[in-house]
Amino acid sequence: MKCRDLERRLRIAGCYLKREGRSHSLWINPRTGVIEAVPRHVEIKEPLARKILRNLG
């Protein structure tokens, strides 16, 4: 999955970017308070993308 597609789906789920790190971006879901690290690669493997969406969605 492309990183921009994952970010779009996270925004639709109500998440927002908390901060940019060196190799990861931290996204937070304000309803649950869950913070998840998203790697800063162009392509993110499908199992990892599903895990991130499941944890934040």
PDB file of C-alpha atoms in Angstrom:
ATOM      1  CA  MET A   1       0.000   0.000   0.000  1.00  0.00           C
ATOM      2  CA  LYS A   2       1.283   3.455  -0.791  1.00  0.00           C
ATOM      3  CA  CYS A   3       2.046   5.575   2.254  1.00  0.00           C
ATOM      4  CA  ARG A   4      -0.203   8.405   1.054  1.00  0.00           C
ATOM      5  CA  ASP A   5      -3.125   5.960   0.693  1.00  0.00           C
ATOM      6  CA  LEU A   6      -2.583   4.739   4.247  1.00  0.00           C
ATOM      7  CA  GLU A   7      -2.421   8.324   5.531  1.00  0.00           C
ATOM      8  CA  ARG A   8      -5.668   9.156   3.703  1.00  0.00           C
ATOM      9  CA  ARG A   9      -7.406   6.169   5.314  1.00  0.00           C
ATOM     10  CA  LEU A  10      -6.081   7.176   8.750  1.00  0.00           C
ATOM     11  CA  ARG A  11      -7.455  10.719   8.321  1.00  0.00           C
ATOM     12  CA  ILE A  12     -10.853   9.300   7.288  1.00  0.00           C
ATOM     13  CA  ALA A  13     -10.802   7.200  10.474  1.00  0.00           C
ATOM     14  CA  GLY A  14     -10.362  10.409  12.517  1.00  0.00           C
ATOM     15  CA  CYS A  15      -6.649  10.084  13.254  1.00  0.00           C
ATOM     16  CA  TYR A  16      -4.124  12.861  12.953  1.00  0.00           C
ATOM     17  CA  LEU A  17      -0.361  13.180  12.719  1.00  0.00           C
ATOM     18  CA  LYS A  18       1.137  13.790  16.152  1.00  0.00           C
ATOM     19  CA  ARG A  19       4.766  14.270  15.098  1.00  0.00           C
ATOM     20  CA  GLU A  20       7.324  13.346  12.477  1.00  0.00           C
ATOM     21  CA  GLY A  21      10.261  11.268  13.597  1.00  0.00           C
ATOM     22  CA  ARG A  22      13.435  10.367  11.774  1.00  0.00           C
ATOM     23  CA  SER A  23      12.236   7.071  10.343  1.00  0.00           C
ATOM     24  CA  HIS A  24       8.602   6.908  11.549  1.00  0.00           C
ATOM     25  CA  SER A  25       5.625   9.219  11.882  1.00  0.00           C
ATOM     26  CA  LEU A  26       3.464   8.994  14.985  1.00  0.00           C
ATOM     27  CA  TRP A  27      -0.288   8.990  14.407  1.00  0.00           C
ATOM     28  CA  ILE A  28      -2.881   9.252  17.177  1.00  0.00           C
ATOM     29  CA  ASN A  29      -6.545   8.389  17.401  1.00  0.00           C
ATOM     30  CA  PRO A  30      -8.000  11.069  19.723  1.00  0.00           C
ATOM     31  CA  ARG A  31     -11.079   8.976  20.603  1.00  0.00           C
ATOM     32  CA  THR A  32      -9.068   6.049  21.977  1.00  0.00           C
ATOM     33  CA  GLY A  33      -5.734   7.720  22.706  1.00  0.00           C
ATOM     34  CA  VAL A  34      -3.854   5.009  20.792  1.00  0.00           C
ATOM     35  CA  ILE A  35      -0.573   6.092  19.207  1.00  0.00           C
ATOM     36  CA  GLU A  36       0.934   4.077  16.359  1.00  0.00           C
ATOM     37  CA  ALA A  37       4.239   4.454  14.496  1.00  0.00           C
ATOM     38  CA  VAL A  38       3.944   4.523  10.701  1.00  0.00           C
ATOM     39  CA  PRO A  39       7.161   3.939   8.748  1.00  0.00           C
ATOM     40  CA  ARG A  40       8.212   6.684   6.340  1.00  0.00           C
ATOM     41  CA  HIS A  41       8.555   4.517   3.233  1.00  0.00           C
ATOM     42  CA  VAL A  42       6.904   4.988  -0.142  1.00  0.00           C
ATOM     43  CA  GLU A  43       5.471   1.451  -0.002  1.00  0.00           C
ATOM     44  CA  ILE A  44       4.201  -0.150   3.194  1.00  0.00           C
ATOM     45  CA  LYS A  45       3.598  -3.907   3.160  1.00  0.00           C
ATOM     46  CA  GLU A  46      -0.047  -4.956   3.341  1.00  0.00           C
ATOM     47  CA  PRO A  47       0.131  -6.889   6.665  1.00  0.00           C
ATOM     48  CA  LEU A  48       1.720  -3.898   8.396  1.00  0.00           C
ATOM     49  CA  ALA A  49      -0.795  -1.467   6.878  1.00  0.00           C
ATOM     50  CA  ARG A  50      -3.685  -3.678   8.063  1.00  0.00           C
ATOM     51  CA  LYS A  51      -2.179  -3.821  11.575  1.00  0.00           C
ATOM     52  CA  ILE A  52      -1.841  -0.035  11.741  1.00  0.00           C
ATOM     53  CA  LEU A  53      -5.397   0.492  10.503  1.00  0.00           C
ATOM     54  CA  ARG A  54      -6.747  -2.110  12.947  1.00  0.00           C
ATOM     55  CA  ASN A  55      -4.959  -0.525  15.912  1.00  0.00           C
ATOM     56  CA  LEU A  56      -5.943   3.053  15.069  1.00  0.00           C
ATOM     57  CA  GLY A  57      -9.325   2.450  13.445  1.00  0.00           C
TER      58      GLY A  57
END
